[in-house]
Coordinates of C-alpha atoms in Angstrom, one line a residue:
M1 CA 0.0 0.0 0.0
K2 CA 2.8 2.3 0.8
E3 CA 4.3 2.1 -2.6
S4 CA 1.2 1.7 -4.8
G5 CA -1.5 3.5 -2.8
D6 CA -3.7 0.4 -3.4
K7 CA -6.0 0.0 -0.4
T8 CA -7.7 -3.2 -1.7
P9 CA -8.0 -5.7 1.1
T10 CA -5.8 -8.7 0.3
V11 CA -5.2 -12.1 1.9
I12 CA -2.0 -13.9 1.1
V13 CA -2.0 -17.6 1.9
S14 CA 0.4 -20.4 1.2
T15 CA -0.8 -23.7 -0.2
A16 CA 2.4 -25.5 0.5
S17 CA 1.5 -28.7 2.3
P18 CA 3.7 -31.7 2.8
F19 CA 0.7 -33.7 1.6
K20 CA 0.8 -32.1 -1.8
F21 CA 4.3 -33.5 -2.3
T22 CA 3.7 -36.8 -0.5
Q23 CA 6.3 -39.0 -2.2
S24 CA 9.1 -36.5 -1.8
V25 CA 8.3 -35.6 1.8
A26 CA 7.6 -39.2 2.8
A27 CA 10.9 -40.3 1.4
A28 CA 12.7 -37.6 3.4
V29 CA 11.0 -38.3 6.8
L30 CA 10.0 -41.9 6.8
P31 CA 12.0 -45.2 6.7
A32 CA 12.3 -46.9 3.4
D33 CA 10.5 -50.0 4.5
V34 CA 7.4 -47.8 5.3
L35 CA 7.5 -46.5 1.7
A36 CA 8.0 -49.8 -0.1
G37 CA 5.3 -50.8 -2.5
K38 CA 3.0 -47.9 -1.6
D39 CA 1.3 -45.7 -4.2
E40 CA 0.6 -42.0 -3.7
F41 CA -2.7 -42.6 -1.9
A42 CA -1.2 -45.1 0.6
L43 CA 1.7 -42.7 1.2
L44 CA -0.9 -40.0 2.3
N45 CA -1.9 -42.3 5.2
A46 CA 1.7 -43.4 5.9
L47 CA 2.8 -39.7 6.1
A48 CA -0.1 -38.9 8.4
A49 CA 0.7 -41.9 10.7
G50 CA 4.4 -41.1 10.7
T51 CA 4.0 -37.4 11.4
G52 CA 0.8 -37.2 13.5
W53 CA -0.6 -34.7 11.0
A54 CA -4.1 -35.2 9.6
V55 CA -4.5 -35.7 5.9
P56 CA -6.1 -32.4 4.6
N57 CA -9.9 -32.7 3.8
G58 CA -9.3 -32.1 0.1
L59 CA -7.0 -35.1 -0.2
N60 CA -8.6 -37.4 2.3
G61 CA -10.5 -40.1 0.4
L62 CA -9.2 -38.9 -2.9
A63 CA -8.5 -42.5 -4.0
D64 CA -12.2 -43.3 -3.8
K65 CA -13.4 -40.4 -5.9
P66 CA -14.0 -40.7 -9.7
V67 CA -11.5 -39.4 -12.2
L68 CA -13.2 -36.4 -13.8
H69 CA -10.5 -35.4 -16.3
R70 CA -8.5 -37.8 -18.5
N71 CA -7.1 -35.3 -21.1
R72 CA -3.4 -35.6 -21.8
C73 CA -1.2 -33.5 -24.1
A74 CA 2.4 -33.0 -25.0
V75 CA 4.1 -30.1 -23.3
E76 CA 4.3 -28.1 -26.5
D77 CA 0.5 -28.5 -26.9
M78 CA -0.4 -27.4 -23.4
A79 CA -1.4 -23.8 -24.1
K80 CA -3.5 -24.9 -27.1
T81 CA -5.1 -27.7 -25.1
V82 CA -6.0 -25.4 -22.2
L83 CA -7.5 -22.8 -24.5
A84 CA -9.6 -25.6 -26.2
L85 CA -10.9 -26.9 -22.9
L86 CA -11.9 -23.3 -21.9
D87 CA -13.6 -22.8 -25.3
L88 CA -11.4 -19.8 -26.0

């Protein structure tokens, strides 16, 4: 506000959660035998058990939810694909 004079109320939040990067975080803080053979969904629960933190509501039960979007594209086609999905 000091520099721009903008008085618009603003909220800044961080979405960084160890549960968004489950495989990397679990590998850093849990023993290898706990990780062995587990997929991303199982790792959510392993990370929760190993840290005592609750799996966030948005991720809890994710494995049981239907897949809504199956579109895939090459990196070089990403912009075109997003625009097509948005009908732009």
